[in-house]
PDB file of C-alpha atoms in Angstrom:
ATOM      1  CA  MET O   7     100.278 116.284 -89.276  1.00  0.00           C
ATOM      2  CA  THR O   8     102.200 119.378 -89.886  1.00  0.00           C
ATOM      3  CA  GLY O   9     102.133 122.773 -87.844  1.00  0.00           C
ATOM      4  CA  MET O  10     105.448 121.582 -85.372  1.00  0.00           C
ATOM      5  CA  THR O  11     106.272 123.624 -82.733  1.00  0.00           C
ATOM      6  CA  ALA O  12     109.022 123.500 -80.232  1.00  0.00           C
ATOM      7  CA  ALA O  13     105.939 122.505 -77.593  1.00  0.00           C
ATOM      8  CA  SER O  14     105.062 119.223 -79.366  1.00  0.00           C
ATOM      9  CA  ALA O  15     108.544 118.714 -80.288  1.00  0.00           C
ATOM     10  CA  ALA O  16     109.438 118.783 -76.472  1.00  0.00           C
ATOM     11  CA  LEU O  17     106.915 116.252 -75.511  1.00  0.00           C
ATOM     12  CA  TRP O  18     107.738 113.451 -78.747  1.00  0.00           C
ATOM     13  CA  LEU O  19     111.798 113.940 -78.412  1.00  0.00           C
ATOM     14  CA  ARG O  20     113.889 113.619 -75.864  1.00  0.00           C
ATOM     15  CA  ARG O  21     117.133 114.784 -75.267  1.00  0.00           C
ATOM     16  CA  PHE O  22     119.315 114.244 -72.391  1.00  0.00           C
ATOM     17  CA  HIS O  23     122.583 114.979 -73.257  1.00  0.00           C
ATOM     18  CA  PRO O  24     123.585 118.008 -74.828  1.00  0.00           C
ATOM     19  CA  ALA O  25     123.784 118.488 -78.866  1.00  0.00           C
ATOM     20  CA  PRO O  26     126.896 118.664 -80.724  1.00  0.00           C
ATOM     21  CA  ALA O  27     126.892 121.684 -82.954  1.00  0.00           C
ATOM     22  CA  GLU O  28     127.331 119.476 -85.758  1.00  0.00           C
ATOM     23  CA  GLY O  29     127.619 116.019 -86.374  1.00  0.00           C
ATOM     24  CA  PRO O  30     124.874 112.703 -86.518  1.00  0.00           C
ATOM     25  CA  ARG O  31     121.964 112.529 -85.048  1.00  0.00           C
ATOM     26  CA  LEU O  32     120.608 109.136 -83.153  1.00  0.00           C
ATOM     27  CA  VAL O  33     117.399 108.930 -83.023  1.00  0.00           C
ATOM     28  CA  CYS O  34     115.877 105.397 -80.670  1.00  0.00           C
ATOM     29  CA  PHE O  35     112.795 104.146 -80.616  1.00  0.00           C
ATOM     30  CA  PRO O  36     111.717 102.336 -76.988  1.00  0.00           C
ATOM     31  CA  HIS O  37     109.856  98.643 -77.321  1.00  0.00           C
ATOM     32  CA  ALA O  38     106.217  97.345 -75.912  1.00  0.00           C
ATOM     33  CA  GLY O  39     105.410  99.611 -72.548  1.00  0.00           C
ATOM     34  CA  GLY O  40     109.072 101.403 -72.448  1.00  0.00           C
ATOM     35  CA  ALA O  41     109.958 105.218 -72.375  1.00  0.00           C
ATOM     36  CA  ALA O  42     112.783 107.340 -73.675  1.00  0.00           C
ATOM     37  CA  SER O  43     114.415 107.447 -70.563  1.00  0.00           C
ATOM     38  CA  TYR O  44     115.161 103.732 -71.395  1.00  0.00           C
ATOM     39  CA  TYR O  45     117.712 105.118 -73.987  1.00  0.00           C
ATOM     40  CA  PHE O  46     119.479 107.268 -70.728  1.00  0.00           C
ATOM     41  CA  LYS O  47     122.173 104.783 -71.311  1.00  0.00           C
ATOM     42  CA  LEU O  48     123.191 104.926 -74.052  1.00  0.00           C
ATOM     43  CA  SER O  49     122.246 108.162 -74.780  1.00  0.00           C
ATOM     44  CA  ARG O  50     125.329 108.690 -71.674  1.00  0.00           C
ATOM     45  CA  THR O  51     127.961 106.485 -73.736  1.00  0.00           C
ATOM     46  CA  LEU O  52     127.315 107.907 -76.909  1.00  0.00           C
ATOM     47  CA  HIS O  53     127.171 112.079 -76.049  1.00  0.00           C
ATOM     48  CA  PRO O  54     129.161 114.298 -77.025  1.00  0.00           C
ATOM     49  CA  SER O  55     130.096 112.170 -80.342  1.00  0.00           C
ATOM     50  CA  MET O  56     126.788 112.462 -82.041  1.00  0.00           C
ATOM     51  CA  GLU O  57     122.740 114.192 -80.790  1.00  0.00           C
ATOM     52  CA  VAL O  58     121.169 111.442 -78.712  1.00  0.00           C
ATOM     53  CA  LEU O  59     116.808 111.535 -78.749  1.00  0.00           C
ATOM     54  CA  ALA O  60     114.382 109.383 -77.849  1.00  0.00           C
ATOM     55  CA  VAL O  61     111.091 109.156 -78.501  1.00  0.00           C
ATOM     56  CA  GLN O  62     108.393 109.259 -75.645  1.00  0.00           C
ATOM     57  CA  TYR O  63     105.622 107.412 -76.590  1.00  0.00           C
ATOM     58  CA  PRO O  64     101.593 108.752 -75.506  1.00  0.00           C
ATOM     59  CA  GLY O  65     100.590 107.101 -72.073  1.00  0.00           C
ATOM     60  CA  ARG O  66     103.996 106.424 -70.281  1.00  0.00           C
ATOM     61  CA  GLN O  67     105.992 108.688 -67.487  1.00  0.00           C
ATOM     62  CA  ASP O  68     105.287 112.503 -67.914  1.00  0.00           C
ATOM     63  CA  ARG O  69     102.815 111.890 -70.735  1.00  0.00           C
ATOM     64  CA  ARG O  70     100.757 108.878 -69.029  1.00  0.00           C
ATOM     65  CA  ALA O  71      97.688 111.363 -69.115  1.00  0.00           C
ATOM     66  CA  GLU O  72      97.368 110.860 -72.846  1.00  0.00           C
ATOM     67  CA  PRO O  73      96.149 108.209 -74.926  1.00  0.00           C
ATOM     68  CA  PRO O  74      98.318 105.853 -76.744  1.00  0.00           C
ATOM     69  CA  VAL O  75      98.516 105.359 -79.967  1.00  0.00           C
ATOM     70  CA  GLU O  76      97.544 101.699 -80.732  1.00  0.00           C
ATOM     71  CA  ASP O  77      98.482 102.072 -84.501  1.00  0.00           C
ATOM     72  CA  ILE O  78     102.346 101.338 -85.587  1.00  0.00           C
ATOM     73  CA  THR O  79     101.561 103.550 -89.050  1.00  0.00           C
ATOM     74  CA  ARG O  80     100.113 106.324 -87.119  1.00  0.00           C
ATOM     75  CA  LEU O  81     102.541 106.075 -84.097  1.00  0.00           C
ATOM     76  CA  ALA O  82     104.872 106.726 -86.952  1.00  0.00           C
ATOM     77  CA  GLY O  83     103.590 109.102 -89.335  1.00  0.00           C
ATOM     78  CA  PHE O  84     103.464 111.440 -85.875  1.00  0.00           C
ATOM     79  CA  VAL O  85     107.220 110.756 -85.420  1.00  0.00           C
ATOM     80  CA  ALA O  86     108.532 111.140 -88.798  1.00  0.00           C
ATOM     81  CA  ASP O  87     106.923 113.847 -88.744  1.00  0.00           C
ATOM     82  CA  GLU O  88     108.582 115.795 -85.269  1.00  0.00           C
ATOM     83  CA  LEU O  89     111.511 114.698 -86.703  1.00  0.00           C
ATOM     84  CA  ARG O  90     111.265 116.330 -90.046  1.00  0.00           C
ATOM     85  CA  ALA O  91     110.515 119.771 -87.816  1.00  0.00           C
ATOM     86  CA  ALA O  92     113.766 119.251 -85.784  1.00  0.00           C
ATOM     87  CA  GLY O  93     115.778 120.167 -88.474  1.00  0.00           C
ATOM     88  CA  PRO O  94     117.846 118.819 -91.752  1.00  0.00           C
ATOM     89  CA  ARG O  95     120.945 116.350 -89.929  1.00  0.00           C
ATOM     90  CA  PRO O  96     122.479 113.569 -91.101  1.00  0.00           C
ATOM     91  CA  THR O  97     120.333 111.016 -88.788  1.00  0.00           C
ATOM     92  CA  ILE O  98     120.362 107.288 -87.769  1.00  0.00           C
ATOM     93  CA  LEU O  99     117.210 105.324 -85.937  1.00  0.00           C
ATOM     94  CA  PHE O 100     117.797 102.291 -83.757  1.00  0.00           C
ATOM     95  CA  GLY O 101     114.674 100.669 -82.459  1.00  0.00           C
ATOM     96  CA  HIS O 102     114.159  98.162 -80.214  1.00  0.00           C
ATOM     97  CA  SER O 103     111.590  95.224 -80.264  1.00  0.00           C
ATOM     98  CA  MET O 104     108.304  97.391 -80.909  1.00  0.00           C
ATOM     99  CA  GLY O 105     110.347 100.177 -81.885  1.00  0.00           C
ATOM    100  CA  ALA O 106     112.523  98.803 -84.677  1.00  0.00           C
ATOM    101  CA  LEU O 107     108.291  98.344 -86.067  1.00  0.00           C
ATOM    102  CA  VAL O 108     107.901 102.073 -85.552  1.00  0.00           C
ATOM    103  CA  ALA O 109     111.680 103.016 -87.255  1.00  0.00           C
ATOM    104  CA  TYR O 110     111.061 100.869 -89.597  1.00  0.00           C
ATOM    105  CA  GLU O 111     107.709 103.108 -90.430  1.00  0.00           C
ATOM    106  CA  VAL O 112     109.353 105.888 -90.244  1.00  0.00           C
ATOM    107  CA  ALA O 113     112.386 105.103 -92.063  1.00  0.00           C
ATOM    108  CA  ARG O 114     109.998 104.523 -95.241  1.00  0.00           C
ATOM    109  CA  ARG O 115     108.169 107.594 -94.630  1.00  0.00           C
ATOM    110  CA  LEU O 116     111.219 109.759 -94.428  1.00  0.00           C
ATOM    111  CA  GLU O 117     112.770 107.617 -97.178  1.00  0.00           C
ATOM    112  CA  ARG O 118     108.970 109.032 -99.754  1.00  0.00           C
ATOM    113  CA  GLN O 119     109.756 112.300 -98.496  1.00  0.00           C
ATOM    114  CA  GLY O 120     113.610 112.413 -99.747  1.00  0.00           C
ATOM    115  CA  ASP O 121     114.519 112.665 -96.294  1.00  0.00           C
ATOM    116  CA  ALA O 122     116.700 109.112 -95.898  1.00  0.00           C
ATOM    117  CA  PRO O 123     118.124 108.106 -92.843  1.00  0.00           C
ATOM    118  CA  LEU O 124     121.920 107.099 -92.659  1.00  0.00           C
ATOM    119  CA  ALA O 125     121.267 103.951 -91.249  1.00  0.00           C
ATOM    120  CA  LEU O 126     118.671 101.819 -89.622  1.00  0.00           C
ATOM    121  CA  PHE O 127     119.189  99.158 -86.957  1.00  0.00           C
ATOM    122  CA  VAL O 128     116.114  97.435 -85.642  1.00  0.00           C
ATOM    123  CA  SER O 129     116.615  95.612 -82.505  1.00  0.00           C
ATOM    124  CA  GLY O 130     115.546  92.372 -81.060  1.00  0.00           C
ATOM    125  CA  ARG O 131     112.295  92.257 -83.789  1.00  0.00           C
ATOM    126  CA  ARG O 132     111.269  89.895 -86.610  1.00  0.00           C
ATOM    127  CA  ALA O 133     111.179  91.436 -89.874  1.00  0.00           C
ATOM    128  CA  PRO O 134     108.283  93.110 -90.632  1.00  0.00           C
ATOM    129  CA  SER O 135     106.707  90.266 -93.459  1.00  0.00           C
ATOM    130  CA  THR O 136     107.589  87.686 -90.975  1.00  0.00           C
ATOM    131  CA  ARG O 137     104.625  86.730 -88.600  1.00  0.00           C
ATOM    132  CA  ARG O 138     104.181  84.230 -86.061  1.00  0.00           C
ATOM    133  CA  PRO O 139     100.657  81.740 -85.869  1.00  0.00           C
ATOM    134  CA  THR O 140      99.421  82.460 -82.717  1.00  0.00           C
ATOM    135  CA  SER O 141      95.834  81.237 -80.542  1.00  0.00           C
ATOM    136  CA  ARG O 142      95.851  84.096 -78.905  1.00  0.00           C
ATOM    137  CA  PRO O 143      97.505  87.804 -78.503  1.00  0.00           C
ATOM    138  CA  MET O 144      99.230  88.641 -75.787  1.00  0.00           C
ATOM    139  CA  HIS O 145      96.668  92.216 -75.525  1.00  0.00           C
ATOM    140  CA  LEU O 146      93.666  89.958 -75.453  1.00  0.00           C
ATOM    141  CA  LEU O 147      95.026  88.184 -71.877  1.00  0.00           C
ATOM    142  CA  ASP O 148      94.237  88.614 -68.374  1.00  0.00           C
ATOM    143  CA  ASP O 149      96.514  90.671 -66.160  1.00  0.00           C
ATOM    144  CA  ALA O 150      98.214  87.442 -64.781  1.00  0.00           C
ATOM    145  CA  ARG O 151      99.341  86.213 -67.932  1.00  0.00           C
ATOM    146  CA  ILE O 152     100.922  89.682 -68.912  1.00  0.00           C
ATOM    147  CA  VAL O 153     102.751  89.907 -65.728  1.00  0.00           C
ATOM    148  CA  GLU O 154     104.258  86.244 -66.427  1.00  0.00           C
ATOM    149  CA  GLU O 155     104.972  87.442 -70.089  1.00  0.00           C
ATOM    150  CA  LEU O 156     106.998  90.355 -68.117  1.00  0.00           C
ATOM    151  CA  ARG O 157     108.808  87.845 -66.669  1.00  0.00           C
ATOM    152  CA  THR O 158     110.040  85.664 -69.425  1.00  0.00           C
ATOM    153  CA  LEU O 159     111.319  88.620 -71.344  1.00  0.00           C
ATOM    154  CA  ASP O 160     113.296  89.256 -67.901  1.00  0.00           C
ATOM    155  CA  GLY O 161     113.202  93.301 -69.003  1.00  0.00           C
ATOM    156  CA  THR O 162     111.620  94.750 -66.059  1.00  0.00           C
ATOM    157  CA  HIS O 163     112.755  94.364 -62.806  1.00  0.00           C
ATOM    158  CA  ARG O 164     110.966  92.370 -60.550  1.00  0.00           C
ATOM    159  CA  GLN O 165     110.011  95.015 -57.148  1.00  0.00           C
ATOM    160  CA  VAL O 166     108.173  96.187 -60.288  1.00  0.00           C
ATOM    161  CA  LEU O 167     106.186  92.832 -61.647  1.00  0.00           C
ATOM    162  CA  GLU O 168     105.113  92.747 -57.435  1.00  0.00           C
ATOM    163  CA  ASP O 169     104.020  96.081 -56.857  1.00  0.00           C
ATOM    164  CA  GLU O 170     100.759  96.295 -57.608  1.00  0.00           C
ATOM    165  CA  GLN O 171     100.239  99.442 -57.719  1.00  0.00           C
ATOM    166  CA  VAL O 172     102.314 100.140 -59.869  1.00  0.00           C
ATOM    167  CA  LEU O 173     101.403  97.181 -62.684  1.00  0.00           C
ATOM    168  CA  ALA O 174      97.726  98.647 -62.305  1.00  0.00           C
ATOM    169  CA  MET O 175      99.526 102.105 -63.836  1.00  0.00           C
ATOM    170  CA  ILE O 176     102.042 100.764 -66.166  1.00  0.00           C
ATOM    171  CA  LEU O 177      99.759  97.082 -67.362  1.00  0.00           C
ATOM    172  CA  PRO O 178      97.262  99.477 -69.731  1.00  0.00           C
ATOM    173  CA  THR O 179      99.633 101.247 -71.558  1.00  0.00           C
ATOM    174  CA  LEU O 180     101.516  97.309 -71.954  1.00  0.00           C
ATOM    175  CA  ARG O 181      98.226  96.545 -73.269  1.00  0.00           C
ATOM    176  CA  SER O 182      98.339  99.145 -75.858  1.00  0.00           C
ATOM    177  CA  ASP O 183     101.090  98.273 -76.565  1.00  0.00           C
ATOM    178  CA  TYR O 184     100.606  95.204 -77.330  1.00  0.00           C
ATOM    179  CA  ARG O 185      97.654  95.574 -79.369  1.00  0.00           C
ATOM    180  CA  ALA O 186      99.689  97.783 -81.914  1.00  0.00           C
ATOM    181  CA  VAL O 187     101.939  95.206 -82.616  1.00  0.00           C
ATOM    182  CA  GLU O 188      99.801  92.401 -82.786  1.00  0.00           C
ATOM    183  CA  THR O 189      97.457  94.696 -85.118  1.00  0.00           C
ATOM    184  CA  TYR O 190     100.323  95.865 -87.345  1.00  0.00           C
ATOM    185  CA  ALA O 191      99.655  94.661 -90.789  1.00  0.00           C
ATOM    186  CA  TYR O 192     102.678  94.602 -93.404  1.00  0.00           C
ATOM    187  CA  ALA O 193     102.172  96.562 -96.472  1.00  0.00           C
ATOM    188  CA  PRO O 194     104.268  95.206 -99.189  1.00  0.00           C
ATOM    189  CA  GLY O 195     106.660  97.896-100.801  1.00  0.00           C
ATOM    190  CA  PRO O 196     109.655  98.645-101.869  1.00  0.00           C
ATOM    191  CA  PRO O 197     112.701  97.981-100.379  1.00  0.00           C
ATOM    192  CA  LEU O 198     114.784 100.675 -98.122  1.00  0.00           C
ATOM    193  CA  HIS O 199     117.405 102.220-100.195  1.00  0.00           C
ATOM    194  CA  VAL O 200     118.788 102.458 -96.255  1.00  0.00           C
ATOM    195  CA  PRO O 201     121.508 100.177 -94.616  1.00  0.00           C
ATOM    196  CA  VAL O 202     119.746  98.013 -92.425  1.00  0.00           C
ATOM    197  CA  ILE O 203     121.434  96.679 -88.749  1.00  0.00           C
ATOM    198  CA  CYS O 204     119.641  93.404 -87.381  1.00  0.00           C
ATOM    199  CA  LEU O 205     120.439  93.292 -83.635  1.00  0.00           C
ATOM    200  CA  VAL O 206     119.386  89.955 -82.058  1.00  0.00           C
ATOM    201  CA  GLY O 207     119.963  88.312 -78.651  1.00  0.00           C
ATOM    202  CA  ARG O 208     120.901  84.453 -79.336  1.00  0.00           C
ATOM    203  CA  ASN O 209     118.195  83.265 -76.983  1.00  0.00           C
ATOM    204  CA  ASP O 210     115.343  86.085 -77.528  1.00  0.00           C
ATOM    205  CA  PRO O 211     111.678  84.032 -77.377  1.00  0.00           C
ATOM    206  CA  GLN O 212     110.377  87.170 -79.476  1.00  0.00           C
ATOM    207  CA  ALA O 213     112.848  87.163 -81.913  1.00  0.00           C
ATOM    208  CA  THR O 214     114.800  83.876 -83.275  1.00  0.00           C
ATOM    209  CA  VAL O 215     118.192  84.669 -84.855  1.00  0.00           C
ATOM    210  CA  ALA O 216     116.470  82.854 -88.138  1.00  0.00           C
ATOM    211  CA  GLU O 217     113.281  85.561 -88.161  1.00  0.00           C
ATOM    212  CA  ALA O 218     115.630  88.273 -87.504  1.00  0.00           C
ATOM    213  CA  ALA O 219     116.954  87.789 -90.904  1.00  0.00           C
ATOM    214  CA  VAL O 220     114.767  88.346 -92.753  1.00  0.00           C
ATOM    215  CA  TRP O 221     115.355  91.416 -92.176  1.00  0.00           C
ATOM    216  CA  PHE O 222     117.422  91.734 -95.376  1.00  0.00           C
ATOM    217  CA  GLU O 223     114.401  91.226 -97.661  1.00  0.00           C
ATOM    218  CA  HIS O 224     113.720  94.704 -96.624  1.00  0.00           C
ATOM    219  CA  THR O 225     117.130  96.753 -98.143  1.00  0.00           C
ATOM    220  CA  ALA O 226     118.850  97.361-101.324  1.00  0.00           C
ATOM    221  CA  LEU O 227     121.898  98.616 -99.403  1.00  0.00           C
ATOM    222  CA  GLY O 228     123.738  96.965 -97.590  1.00  0.00           C
ATOM    223  CA  PHE O 229     122.183  93.975 -93.972  1.00  0.00           C
ATOM    224  CA  THR O 230     123.906  93.635 -91.077  1.00  0.00           C
ATOM    225  CA  LEU O 231     123.317  90.649 -88.613  1.00  0.00           C
ATOM    226  CA  ARG O 232     124.571  90.642 -85.452  1.00  0.00           C
ATOM    227  CA  VAL O 233     123.402  88.441 -82.849  1.00  0.00           C
ATOM    228  CA  PHE O 234     124.477  88.967 -78.623  1.00  0.00           C
ATOM    229  CA  GLN O 235     124.782  86.541 -75.705  1.00  0.00           C
ATOM    230  CA  GLY O 236     121.533  86.953 -74.331  1.00  0.00           C
ATOM    231  CA  GLY O 237     117.611  87.472 -74.217  1.00  0.00           C
ATOM    232  CA  HIS O 238     115.342  89.275 -75.036  1.00  0.00           C
ATOM    233  CA  PHE O 239     116.723  92.803 -73.444  1.00  0.00           C
ATOM    234  CA  TYR O 240     120.370  91.351 -74.109  1.00  0.00           C
ATOM    235  CA  LEU O 241     121.459  95.300 -74.834  1.00  0.00           C
ATOM    236  CA  ASP O 242     120.676  96.398 -71.159  1.00  0.00           C
ATOM    237  CA  SER O 243     124.282  95.595 -70.097  1.00  0.00           C
ATOM    238  CA  ARG O 244     125.551  96.510 -73.746  1.00  0.00           C
ATOM    239  CA  ALA O 245     125.668 100.244 -73.894  1.00  0.00           C
ATOM    240  CA  ASP O 246     129.184 101.039 -74.467  1.00  0.00           C
ATOM    241  CA  GLU O 247     129.073  97.457 -76.944  1.00  0.00           C
ATOM    242  CA  ILE O 248     126.204  98.896 -78.612  1.00  0.00           C
ATOM    243  CA  ALA O 249     127.381 102.374 -78.766  1.00  0.00           C
ATOM    244  CA  ASP O 250     130.781 101.046 -80.637  1.00  0.00           C
ATOM    245  CA  VAL O 251     128.441  98.966 -83.355  1.00  0.00           C
ATOM    246  CA  ILE O 252     126.392 102.749 -83.855  1.00  0.00           C
ATOM    247  CA  ARG O 253     129.461 104.186 -84.092  1.00  0.00           C
ATOM    248  CA  ALA O 254     131.482 101.695 -87.102  1.00  0.00           C
ATOM    249  CA  SER O 255     128.045 102.672 -88.813  1.00  0.00           C
ATOM    250  CA  VAL O 256     128.567 106.312 -88.639  1.00  0.00           C
ATOM    251  CA  THR O 257     132.365 106.417 -89.897  1.00  0.00           C
ATOM    252  CA  GLY O 258     131.484 103.007 -92.048  1.00  0.00           C
ATOM    253  CA  GLY O 259     133.513 100.823 -90.142  1.00  0.00           C
ATOM    254  CA  THR O 260     132.368  97.175 -89.518  1.00  0.00           C
ATOM    255  CA  PRO O 261     128.905  97.893 -87.358  1.00  0.00           C
TER     256      PRO O 261
END
């Protein structure tokens, strides 16, 4: 994908607060069913110390008329192209859940092209080389079962889960995102020469601490594991704490 324009960049990369003239850039990747706006609070917390961009995947919010991308590596290719088009700047990648996989694949592409990020933050996701046996993938379940799964993750407001019209809008995209995650096939390759900081909730049903720790196999330049109290969406109420961890990765402190 070449020939990126300002219009296409505006589709994929959202800036909620003015960017400083210099300094690092943080690029945030949402979870399955999530949107760029999920990172508004983190952007506000980090402003003005760094530029914060949030990725807007097709199929949600103002891109809801576009078909979702149901392939993680293809999605990563689009975002990597946009980041290269955005111009040179020291870059940190931060992905939560599905976003961790997308961010990882973006990091691989950027490094291969000589533009490796400063650091990769992976949150709420087991390592890409770690798979769980499953009798039936989530994207093949009926709507009611998917809604029950959302309830267990505690990341969706109850009012949304009880509103049939809203559910009718979000479930097709969520199902597509689940399909992208569940059909993702890790392609073995050399570890990144990028520090990897893994964040996980102690009670996350989607990623145990042991599964998250396997991310250490995917970097040759330093690995840090941070365990927080909470479940899959432990970070919802921790914008300040997460921001401190990100700042530390830039200043050379302990993440």
